[in-house]
Amino acid sequence: MPRNALPHTPRISRAGRRWIALCLWGAGLALFFILGLWNLESSRRDAENRLIGEAGRTAAQLATLLALPAWELDEITARTIVMGAMEDERLYAVKVETRQGMLEGQRRNYLWEPVPWDDELAENCVQGMNPLRMEGQTVGSVEVWLSPRLNEEEQAQLVARERWRFVLGAALWTLALLLLLWLWGDLSAVRRRLGRLGAAPDAETAAAAPEPVVLGLAPRVPEESASGPKASPVTALPAVDPALGRRFQRRNPDAWRVTAGMFRQTFSRAPRLMERLFSDGETAGLCHLGRMLEQAAPCLGAERLAAAARKMQAALNDPECETRALPVEECARALEEVLAALEGGGNGTRSGEGGR
């Protein structure tokens, strides 16, 4: 190993790079979702703790009011204080109990109106209790139940906010992924794949037709290869030798019939397919078919068809062209004339001899 040679560092392929980007995108969405759930759960627990503390403070305040020496602890005084406390919409029920039994109690019905206490709690409330002391002695207790209705409304608003936050975060994260794919040049590949999935079956058949079917489309090799040294033994011959194929066609004029027959078999349905693709607006399929005709037509000497195919491609690729139907019709008509001539079998040997 040379002294100045750098160690080989493995490079990530394009497919691996796309998978890494998709995994990061999915991990980001999962993180947004988990953060939203965590925020909702922490807010719910904070609201419950706050409600429990508020129930205890309310019970302590009512016990302090009932123990004031300014009045005696009787039913009238207890009812006045309890009914005043029930003006708070958060209170679901209040009960004042002494050693002799219940002194006063109120709860809310389904209309949220105060009704006398009947030992029924129709809602899942938070309870707070405080002892009732007078002159240093415990004479009873005050119990308060707070309804979580207001907390549920706040929780619903928080859920809506978190939902919108997740949607906006996911949208921005997706835009970042699309921007990254665009910078890498992978967005056009994804768009082409989606276009292939949505293309018509005939367009896919035309696009999937192998170009090497038409003779003469194989890549050219330098002419000196034909005049080079003689071929090695049969076991060392390549699978395909374009130079040998061209020499065979020059020595055998009837080989042109094979090219004509394969052209006729490959493009026999192309005129109807062109009309269908143009009516469906499949510009990509038409351009691909035009490129195939432009490359295959010179093998038969059909220069007018090749020129019509080039003209059709130029019209389809020009966004300002308003007469796209005319070049498509001319190309289809030229192709029909070529197919008709091949069907009649005219000038086959003559054309083959012309290429000698």
mmCIF file of C-alpha atoms in Angstrom:
data_model
loop_
_atom_site.group_PDB
_atom_site.id
_atom_site.type_symbol
_atom_site.label_atom_id
_atom_site.label_comp_id
_atom_site.label_asym_id
_atom_site.label_seq_id
_atom_site.Cartn_x
_atom_site.Cartn_y
_atom_site.Cartn_z
ATOM 1 C CA MET A 1 0.000 0.000 0.000
ATOM 2 C CA PRO A 2 1.505 3.415 -0.938
ATOM 3 C CA ARG A 3 2.477 5.641 1.931
ATOM 4 C CA ASN A 4 0.374 8.598 0.772
ATOM 5 C CA ALA A 5 -2.734 6.516 0.049
ATOM 6 C CA LEU A 6 -5.756 7.384 2.139
ATOM 7 C CA PRO A 7 -7.844 4.642 3.766
ATOM 8 C CA HIS A 8 -11.013 3.753 1.888
ATOM 9 C CA THR A 9 -14.146 5.173 3.495
ATOM 10 C CA PRO A 10 -17.400 3.421 2.562
ATOM 11 C CA ARG A 11 -20.034 5.648 0.981
ATOM 12 C CA ILE A 12 -23.741 5.369 1.566
ATOM 13 C CA SER A 13 -25.758 4.444 -1.511
ATOM 14 C CA ARG A 14 -28.691 6.509 -2.737
ATOM 15 C CA ALA A 15 -31.196 3.912 -1.538
ATOM 16 C CA GLY A 16 -29.554 3.774 1.899
ATOM 17 C CA ARG A 17 -29.583 7.561 2.087
ATOM 18 C CA ARG A 18 -33.301 7.648 1.311
ATOM 19 C CA TRP A 19 -34.033 5.027 3.976
ATOM 20 C CA ILE A 20 -32.059 7.003 6.558
ATOM 21 C CA ALA A 21 -34.021 10.158 5.692
ATOM 22 C CA LEU A 22 -37.346 8.299 5.946
ATOM 23 C CA CYS A 23 -36.345 6.790 9.308
ATOM 24 C CA LEU A 24 -35.431 10.240 10.646
ATOM 25 C CA TRP A 25 -38.739 11.607 9.353
ATOM 26 C CA GLY A 26 -40.691 8.826 11.099
ATOM 27 C CA ALA A 27 -38.680 9.293 14.310
ATOM 28 C CA GLY A 28 -39.471 13.026 14.249
ATOM 29 C CA LEU A 29 -43.199 12.388 13.876
ATOM 30 C CA ALA A 30 -43.090 9.844 16.714
ATOM 31 C CA LEU A 31 -41.250 12.373 18.890
ATOM 32 C CA PHE A 32 -43.887 15.052 18.198
ATOM 33 C CA PHE A 33 -46.645 12.581 19.093
ATOM 34 C CA ILE A 34 -44.954 11.462 22.330
ATOM 35 C CA LEU A 35 -44.311 15.054 23.412
ATOM 36 C CA GLY A 36 -47.986 15.881 22.842
ATOM 37 C CA LEU A 37 -49.134 12.910 24.924
ATOM 38 C CA TRP A 38 -46.674 13.793 27.679
ATOM 39 C CA ASN A 39 -47.930 17.392 27.769
ATOM 40 C CA LEU A 40 -51.564 16.234 27.976
ATOM 41 C CA GLU A 41 -50.821 13.779 30.786
ATOM 42 C CA SER A 42 -48.820 16.297 32.822
ATOM 43 C CA SER A 43 -51.556 18.920 32.385
ATOM 44 C CA ARG A 44 -54.197 16.430 33.557
ATOM 45 C CA ARG A 45 -52.225 15.556 36.680
ATOM 46 C CA ASP A 46 -51.584 19.216 37.476
ATOM 47 C CA ALA A 47 -55.298 19.971 37.113
ATOM 48 C CA GLU A 48 -56.222 17.102 39.480
ATOM 49 C CA ASN A 49 -53.696 18.244 42.104
ATOM 50 C CA ARG A 50 -54.905 21.809 41.789
ATOM 51 C CA LEU A 51 -58.525 20.713 42.201
ATOM 52 C CA ILE A 52 -57.686 18.658 45.306
ATOM 53 C CA GLY A 53 -55.918 21.620 46.889
ATOM 54 C CA GLU A 54 -58.789 23.942 46.000
ATOM 55 C CA ALA A 55 -61.295 21.562 47.636
ATOM 56 C CA GLY A 56 -59.270 21.510 50.868
ATOM 57 C CA ARG A 57 -58.951 25.302 50.952
ATOM 58 C CA THR A 58 -62.692 25.778 50.325
ATOM 59 C CA ALA A 59 -63.563 23.374 53.160
ATOM 60 C CA ALA A 60 -61.169 25.245 55.506
ATOM 61 C CA GLN A 61 -62.728 28.613 54.592
ATOM 62 C CA LEU A 62 -66.270 27.364 55.255
ATOM 63 C CA ALA A 63 -65.204 25.828 58.583
ATOM 64 C CA THR A 64 -63.635 29.160 59.586
ATOM 65 C CA LEU A 65 -66.835 31.062 58.726
ATOM 66 C CA LEU A 66 -68.996 28.631 60.664
ATOM 67 C CA ALA A 67 -66.737 28.872 63.744
ATOM 68 C CA LEU A 68 -66.868 32.675 63.995
ATOM 69 C CA PRO A 69 -68.101 33.827 67.445
ATOM 70 C CA ALA A 70 -70.376 36.425 65.847
ATOM 71 C CA TRP A 71 -73.242 33.923 65.550
ATOM 72 C CA GLU A 72 -74.383 30.640 66.927
ATOM 73 C CA LEU A 73 -73.939 27.416 65.020
ATOM 74 C CA ASP A 74 -77.496 26.511 64.067
ATOM 75 C CA GLU A 75 -79.369 25.419 60.948
ATOM 76 C CA ILE A 76 -80.177 28.964 59.774
ATOM 77 C CA THR A 77 -76.572 30.116 60.031
ATOM 78 C CA ALA A 78 -75.261 26.957 58.382
ATOM 79 C CA ARG A 79 -77.788 27.179 55.528
ATOM 80 C CA THR A 80 -76.943 30.843 54.909
ATOM 81 C CA ILE A 81 -73.217 30.115 54.661
ATOM 82 C CA VAL A 82 -73.719 26.973 52.579
ATOM 83 C CA MET A 83 -76.086 28.646 50.103
ATOM 84 C CA GLY A 84 -73.655 31.538 49.761
ATOM 85 C CA ALA A 85 -70.850 29.067 49.004
ATOM 86 C CA MET A 86 -73.006 27.287 46.412
ATOM 87 C CA GLU A 87 -72.928 30.456 44.309
ATOM 88 C CA ASP A 88 -69.538 29.207 43.129
ATOM 89 C CA GLU A 89 -70.203 27.100 40.014
ATOM 90 C CA ARG A 90 -67.247 24.833 40.792
ATOM 91 C CA LEU A 91 -68.909 23.482 43.938
ATOM 92 C CA TYR A 92 -70.956 20.340 43.427
ATOM 93 C CA ALA A 93 -71.935 19.650 47.053
ATOM 94 C CA VAL A 94 -71.369 20.959 50.601
ATOM 95 C CA LYS A 95 -72.212 19.139 53.824
ATOM 96 C CA VAL A 96 -71.897 20.405 57.392
ATOM 97 C CA GLU A 97 -71.997 17.735 60.075
ATOM 98 C CA THR A 98 -71.940 17.981 63.870
ATOM 99 C CA ARG A 99 -71.931 15.432 66.652
ATOM 100 C CA GLN A 100 -75.728 15.396 66.636
ATOM 101 C CA GLY A 101 -75.835 14.598 62.868
ATOM 102 C CA MET A 102 -76.020 16.528 59.620
ATOM 103 C CA LEU A 103 -76.640 20.225 60.210
ATOM 104 C CA GLU A 104 -76.932 21.364 56.579
ATOM 105 C CA GLY A 105 -76.185 19.910 53.139
ATOM 106 C CA GLN A 106 -76.702 20.924 49.518
ATOM 107 C CA ARG A 107 -75.837 19.293 46.210
ATOM 108 C CA ARG A 108 -76.565 20.025 42.551
ATOM 109 C CA ASN A 109 -79.028 18.186 40.340
ATOM 110 C CA TYR A 110 -78.770 17.520 36.583
ATOM 111 C CA LEU A 111 -79.765 21.175 35.921
ATOM 112 C CA TRP A 112 -76.851 22.277 38.142
ATOM 113 C CA GLU A 113 -79.252 23.797 40.667
ATOM 114 C CA PRO A 114 -78.794 23.397 44.467
ATOM 115 C CA VAL A 115 -81.079 20.789 46.085
ATOM 116 C CA PRO A 116 -81.105 19.392 49.655
ATOM 117 C CA TRP A 117 -78.520 16.734 50.460
ATOM 118 C CA ASP A 118 -79.726 13.159 49.874
ATOM 119 C CA ASP A 119 -76.450 11.177 50.091
ATOM 120 C CA GLU A 120 -76.229 10.757 46.295
ATOM 121 C CA LEU A 121 -73.250 11.833 44.212
ATOM 122 C CA ALA A 122 -73.999 11.626 40.502
ATOM 123 C CA GLU A 123 -70.609 12.913 39.366
ATOM 124 C CA ASN A 124 -67.016 11.916 39.853
ATOM 125 C CA CYS A 125 -65.933 14.778 42.113
ATOM 126 C CA VAL A 126 -62.927 15.662 44.241
ATOM 127 C CA GLN A 127 -63.583 15.747 47.977
ATOM 128 C CA GLY A 128 -62.086 18.075 50.555
ATOM 129 C CA MET A 129 -62.750 17.881 54.295
ATOM 130 C CA ASN A 130 -61.864 20.085 57.262
ATOM 131 C CA PRO A 131 -62.735 19.687 60.989
ATOM 132 C CA LEU A 132 -65.123 22.209 62.519
ATOM 133 C CA ARG A 133 -63.644 23.646 65.752
ATOM 134 C CA MET A 134 -65.317 25.948 68.258
ATOM 135 C CA GLU A 135 -63.554 27.169 71.404
ATOM 136 C CA GLY A 136 -60.693 24.754 70.768
ATOM 137 C CA GLN A 137 -62.879 21.676 70.498
ATOM 138 C CA THR A 138 -63.872 19.667 67.417
ATOM 139 C CA VAL A 139 -67.634 19.807 67.135
ATOM 140 C CA GLY A 140 -68.075 18.511 63.596
ATOM 141 C CA SER A 141 -66.717 18.594 60.049
ATOM 142 C CA VAL A 142 -67.222 20.380 56.756
ATOM 143 C CA GLU A 143 -67.063 18.370 53.518
ATOM 144 C CA VAL A 144 -66.813 19.940 50.061
ATOM 145 C CA TRP A 145 -67.020 18.292 46.640
ATOM 146 C CA LEU A 146 -65.644 20.123 43.584
ATOM 147 C CA SER A 147 -66.726 19.149 40.070
ATOM 148 C CA PRO A 148 -64.029 18.611 37.388
ATOM 149 C CA ARG A 149 -66.248 20.054 34.647
ATOM 150 C CA LEU A 150 -64.167 23.201 34.218
ATOM 151 C CA ASN A 151 -60.992 21.129 34.121
ATOM 152 C CA GLU A 152 -62.503 18.899 31.443
ATOM 153 C CA GLU A 153 -63.261 21.957 29.309
ATOM 154 C CA GLU A 154 -59.700 23.184 29.719
ATOM 155 C CA GLN A 155 -58.442 19.693 28.889
ATOM 156 C CA ALA A 156 -60.506 19.632 25.698
ATOM 157 C CA GLN A 157 -59.041 22.979 24.636
ATOM 158 C CA LEU A 158 -55.551 21.686 25.413
ATOM 159 C CA VAL A 159 -56.179 18.564 23.295
ATOM 160 C CA ALA A 160 -57.255 20.774 20.371
ATOM 161 C CA ARG A 161 -54.119 22.914 20.740
ATOM 162 C CA GLU A 162 -51.863 19.866 20.897
ATOM 163 C CA ARG A 163 -53.565 18.392 17.832
ATOM 164 C CA TRP A 164 -52.922 21.533 15.800
ATOM 165 C CA ARG A 165 -49.369 21.698 17.110
ATOM 166 C CA PHE A 166 -48.740 18.116 15.977
ATOM 167 C CA VAL A 167 -50.255 18.792 12.533
ATOM 168 C CA LEU A 168 -48.136 21.921 11.996
ATOM 169 C CA GLY A 169 -44.992 20.202 13.278
ATOM 170 C CA ALA A 170 -45.582 17.196 11.024
ATOM 171 C CA ALA A 171 -46.191 19.483 8.030
ATOM 172 C CA LEU A 172 -42.957 21.419 8.618
ATOM 173 C CA TRP A 173 -41.016 18.184 9.180
ATOM 174 C CA THR A 174 -42.427 16.748 5.935
ATOM 175 C CA LEU A 175 -41.492 19.918 4.036
ATOM 176 C CA ALA A 176 -37.961 19.588 5.405
ATOM 177 C CA LEU A 177 -37.836 15.997 4.121
ATOM 178 C CA LEU A 178 -39.088 17.054 0.669
ATOM 179 C CA LEU A 179 -36.535 19.881 0.551
ATOM 180 C CA LEU A 180 -33.759 17.440 1.431
ATOM 181 C CA LEU A 181 -34.880 15.008 -1.278
ATOM 182 C CA TRP A 182 -35.023 17.895 -3.755
ATOM 183 C CA LEU A 183 -31.475 18.954 -2.891
ATOM 184 C CA TRP A 184 -30.290 15.364 -3.346
ATOM 185 C CA GLY A 185 -32.097 15.069 -6.660
ATOM 186 C CA ASP A 186 -34.275 12.190 -5.453
ATOM 187 C CA LEU A 187 -37.589 14.057 -5.616
ATOM 188 C CA SER A 188 -37.734 13.811 -9.412
ATOM 189 C CA ALA A 189 -37.134 10.054 -9.185
ATOM 190 C CA VAL A 190 -40.021 9.689 -6.729
ATOM 191 C CA ARG A 191 -42.237 11.754 -9.030
ATOM 192 C CA ARG A 192 -41.320 9.571 -12.007
ATOM 193 C CA ARG A 193 -42.161 6.433 -10.052
ATOM 194 C CA LEU A 194 -45.526 7.860 -9.040
ATOM 195 C CA GLY A 195 -46.152 8.771 -12.676
ATOM 196 C CA ARG A 196 -45.399 5.196 -13.735
ATOM 197 C CA LEU A 197 -47.851 3.854 -11.161
ATOM 198 C CA GLY A 198 -50.596 6.170 -12.448
ATOM 199 C CA ALA A 199 -49.890 5.637 -16.156
ATOM 200 C CA ALA A 200 -52.271 3.725 -18.437
ATOM 201 C CA PRO A 201 -51.572 0.017 -19.070
ATOM 202 C CA ASP A 202 -50.931 0.661 -22.770
ATOM 203 C CA ALA A 203 -48.483 3.432 -21.912
ATOM 204 C CA GLU A 204 -46.682 1.098 -19.543
ATOM 205 C CA THR A 205 -46.554 -1.559 -22.282
ATOM 206 C CA ALA A 206 -45.102 0.937 -24.722
ATOM 207 C CA ALA A 207 -42.643 2.230 -22.146
ATOM 208 C CA ALA A 208 -41.607 -1.294 -21.194
ATOM 209 C CA ALA A 209 -40.994 -2.387 -24.804
ATOM 210 C CA PRO A 210 -37.265 -3.121 -25.077
ATOM 211 C CA GLU A 211 -35.481 -0.839 -27.500
ATOM 212 C CA PRO A 212 -32.920 -3.453 -28.621
ATOM 213 C CA VAL A 213 -35.792 -5.295 -30.428
ATOM 214 C CA VAL A 214 -35.216 -3.081 -33.493
ATOM 215 C CA LEU A 215 -32.019 -3.920 -35.262
ATOM 216 C CA GLY A 216 -29.543 -1.150 -35.749
ATOM 217 C CA LEU A 217 -30.102 0.435 -32.324
ATOM 218 C CA ALA A 218 -27.099 -1.240 -30.751
ATOM 219 C CA PRO A 219 -24.260 1.133 -29.775
ATOM 220 C CA ARG A 220 -21.788 1.817 -32.538
ATOM 221 C CA VAL A 221 -18.204 0.664 -32.300
ATOM 222 C CA PRO A 222 -15.217 2.235 -34.066
ATOM 223 C CA GLU A 223 -14.750 1.121 -37.632
ATOM 224 C CA GLU A 224 -11.220 0.001 -36.952
ATOM 225 C CA SER A 225 -12.605 -2.843 -34.841
ATOM 226 C CA ALA A 226 -13.954 -4.433 -38.030
ATOM 227 C CA SER A 227 -10.557 -4.238 -39.667
ATOM 228 C CA GLY A 228 -8.655 -5.342 -36.583
ATOM 229 C CA PRO A 229 -7.121 -8.744 -35.948
ATOM 230 C CA LYS A 230 -9.088 -11.840 -36.686
ATOM 231 C CA ALA A 231 -11.508 -13.243 -34.160
ATOM 232 C CA SER A 232 -10.286 -15.674 -31.564
ATOM 233 C CA PRO A 233 -11.625 -19.251 -31.429
ATOM 234 C CA VAL A 234 -15.339 -19.894 -31.044
ATOM 235 C CA THR A 235 -15.087 -20.435 -27.315
ATOM 236 C CA ALA A 236 -13.678 -16.885 -26.886
ATOM 237 C CA LEU A 237 -16.268 -15.090 -29.060
ATOM 238 C CA PRO A 238 -18.531 -12.561 -27.268
ATOM 239 C CA ALA A 239 -22.257 -13.141 -26.992
ATOM 240 C CA VAL A 240 -23.003 -10.183 -29.308
ATOM 241 C CA ASP A 241 -20.630 -8.607 -31.852
ATOM 242 C CA PRO A 242 -22.147 -5.552 -33.637
ATOM 243 C CA ALA A 243 -19.371 -5.523 -36.241
ATOM 244 C CA LEU A 244 -20.099 -9.114 -37.266
ATOM 245 C CA GLY A 245 -23.800 -8.289 -37.473
ATOM 246 C CA ARG A 246 -23.195 -5.333 -39.793
ATOM 247 C CA ARG A 247 -20.920 -7.397 -42.043
ATOM 248 C CA PHE A 248 -23.574 -10.119 -42.221
ATOM 249 C CA GLN A 249 -26.239 -7.604 -43.251
ATOM 250 C CA ARG A 250 -23.972 -6.193 -45.965
ATOM 251 C CA ARG A 251 -23.294 -9.685 -47.353
ATOM 252 C CA ASN A 252 -26.927 -10.848 -47.094
ATOM 253 C CA PRO A 253 -29.504 -8.365 -48.492
ATOM 254 C CA ASP A 254 -32.400 -10.572 -47.343
ATOM 255 C CA ALA A 255 -31.486 -9.803 -43.713
ATOM 256 C CA TRP A 256 -33.379 -6.524 -44.197
ATOM 257 C CA ARG A 257 -36.598 -8.534 -44.154
ATOM 258 C CA VAL A 258 -35.876 -9.574 -40.558
ATOM 259 C CA THR A 259 -35.524 -5.941 -39.543
ATOM 260 C CA ALA A 260 -38.730 -5.037 -41.402
ATOM 261 C CA GLY A 261 -40.644 -7.911 -39.848
ATOM 262 C CA MET A 262 -39.521 -7.032 -36.331
ATOM 263 C CA PHE A 263 -40.405 -3.365 -36.941
ATOM 264 C CA ARG A 264 -43.862 -4.345 -38.157
ATOM 265 C CA GLN A 265 -44.395 -6.690 -35.207
ATOM 266 C CA THR A 266 -43.208 -4.096 -32.656
ATOM 267 C CA PHE A 267 -45.130 -1.052 -33.936
ATOM 268 C CA SER A 268 -48.225 -2.656 -35.491
ATOM 269 C CA ARG A 269 -50.480 -1.208 -32.758
ATOM 270 C CA ALA A 270 -48.573 2.026 -32.307
ATOM 271 C CA PRO A 271 -50.934 4.284 -34.386
ATOM 272 C CA ARG A 272 -53.974 3.431 -32.241
ATOM 273 C CA LEU A 273 -51.833 3.638 -29.130
ATOM 274 C CA MET A 274 -50.689 7.142 -30.110
ATOM 275 C CA GLU A 275 -54.282 8.310 -30.494
ATOM 276 C CA ARG A 276 -55.228 6.826 -27.134
ATOM 277 C CA LEU A 277 -52.239 8.347 -25.330
ATOM 278 C CA PHE A 278 -52.940 11.767 -26.830
ATOM 279 C CA SER A 279 -56.617 11.632 -25.843
ATOM 280 C CA ASP A 280 -55.605 10.632 -22.268
ATOM 281 C CA GLY A 281 -52.984 13.396 -22.058
ATOM 282 C CA GLU A 282 -50.064 10.939 -21.585
ATOM 283 C CA THR A 283 -47.299 13.198 -22.922
ATOM 284 C CA ALA A 284 -44.486 11.126 -21.421
ATOM 285 C CA GLY A 285 -45.647 7.927 -23.143
ATOM 286 C CA LEU A 286 -45.971 9.732 -26.493
ATOM 287 C CA CYS A 287 -42.472 11.205 -26.204
ATOM 288 C CA HIS A 288 -41.012 7.778 -25.383
ATOM 289 C CA LEU A 289 -42.787 6.208 -28.354
ATOM 290 C CA GLY A 290 -41.546 9.071 -30.553
ATOM 291 C CA ARG A 291 -37.947 8.455 -29.483
ATOM 292 C CA MET A 292 -38.292 4.757 -30.348
ATOM 293 C CA LEU A 293 -39.687 5.593 -33.799
ATOM 294 C CA GLU A 294 -36.959 8.196 -34.405
ATOM 295 C CA GLN A 295 -34.271 5.578 -33.698
ATOM 296 C CA ALA A 296 -35.926 2.671 -35.498
ATOM 297 C CA ALA A 297 -37.136 4.411 -38.674
ATOM 298 C CA PRO A 298 -33.633 4.993 -40.212
ATOM 299 C CA CYS A 299 -33.030 1.210 -40.090
ATOM 300 C CA LEU A 300 -35.736 0.889 -42.769
ATOM 301 C CA GLY A 301 -34.859 4.050 -44.644
ATOM 302 C CA ALA A 302 -38.098 5.718 -43.450
ATOM 303 C CA GLU A 303 -36.675 9.208 -43.136
ATOM 304 C CA ARG A 304 -40.103 10.872 -43.346
ATOM 305 C CA LEU A 305 -41.265 8.866 -40.301
ATOM 306 C CA ALA A 306 -38.127 9.822 -38.386
ATOM 307 C CA ALA A 307 -38.681 13.512 -39.189
ATOM 308 C CA ALA A 308 -42.349 13.263 -38.149
ATOM 309 C CA ALA A 309 -41.344 11.618 -34.851
ATOM 310 C CA ARG A 310 -38.839 14.412 -34.134
ATOM 311 C CA LYS A 311 -41.447 17.049 -34.956
ATOM 312 C CA MET A 312 -43.982 15.368 -32.647
ATOM 313 C CA GLN A 313 -41.516 15.288 -29.749
ATOM 314 C CA ALA A 314 -40.643 18.961 -30.235
ATOM 315 C CA ALA A 315 -44.339 19.930 -30.234
ATOM 316 C CA LEU A 316 -45.099 17.875 -27.125
ATOM 317 C CA ASN A 317 -42.133 19.316 -25.215
ATOM 318 C CA ASP A 318 -43.021 22.894 -26.163
ATOM 319 C CA PRO A 319 -45.431 24.320 -23.539
ATOM 320 C CA GLU A 320 -46.391 27.205 -25.871
ATOM 321 C CA CYS A 321 -47.380 24.991 -28.790
ATOM 322 C CA GLU A 322 -51.129 25.171 -29.422
ATOM 323 C CA THR A 323 -51.339 22.659 -32.299
ATOM 324 C CA ARG A 324 -50.026 19.486 -30.718
ATOM 325 C CA ALA A 325 -52.669 17.311 -32.327
ATOM 326 C CA LEU A 326 -51.381 18.004 -35.874
ATOM 327 C CA PRO A 327 -47.815 16.612 -35.369
ATOM 328 C CA VAL A 328 -49.256 13.569 -33.600
ATOM 329 C CA GLU A 329 -51.618 12.897 -36.524
ATOM 330 C CA GLU A 330 -48.798 13.356 -39.062
ATOM 331 C CA CYS A 331 -46.555 10.920 -37.170
ATOM 332 C CA ALA A 332 -49.358 8.359 -36.887
ATOM 333 C CA ARG A 333 -50.139 8.733 -40.622
ATOM 334 C CA ALA A 334 -46.465 8.315 -41.587
ATOM 335 C CA LEU A 335 -46.226 5.213 -39.400
ATOM 336 C CA GLU A 336 -49.349 3.735 -41.001
ATOM 337 C CA GLU A 337 -47.848 4.295 -44.465
ATOM 338 C CA VAL A 338 -44.620 2.558 -43.397
ATOM 339 C CA LEU A 339 -46.547 -0.378 -41.953
ATOM 340 C CA ALA A 340 -48.669 -0.630 -45.079
ATOM 341 C CA ALA A 341 -45.541 -0.644 -47.241
ATOM 342 C CA LEU A 342 -43.973 -3.354 -45.085
ATOM 343 C CA GLU A 343 -47.198 -5.369 -45.204
ATOM 344 C CA GLY A 344 -47.104 -5.285 -49.002
ATOM 345 C CA GLY A 345 -43.474 -6.392 -48.961
ATOM 346 C CA GLY A 346 -42.462 -3.892 -51.601
ATOM 347 C CA ASN A 347 -38.885 -2.751 -52.141
ATOM 348 C CA GLY A 348 -37.577 -5.182 -49.568
ATOM 349 C CA THR A 349 -34.704 -6.592 -51.595
ATOM 350 C CA ARG A 350 -33.977 -3.257 -53.210
ATOM 351 C CA SER A 351 -33.600 -1.511 -49.882
ATOM 352 C CA GLY A 352 -31.440 -4.300 -48.607
ATOM 353 C CA GLU A 353 -29.232 -4.005 -51.638
ATOM 354 C CA GLY A 354 -28.993 -0.264 -51.192
ATOM 355 C CA GLY A 355 -27.316 -0.684 -47.849
ATOM 356 C CA ARG A 356 -24.580 -2.861 -49.358
#
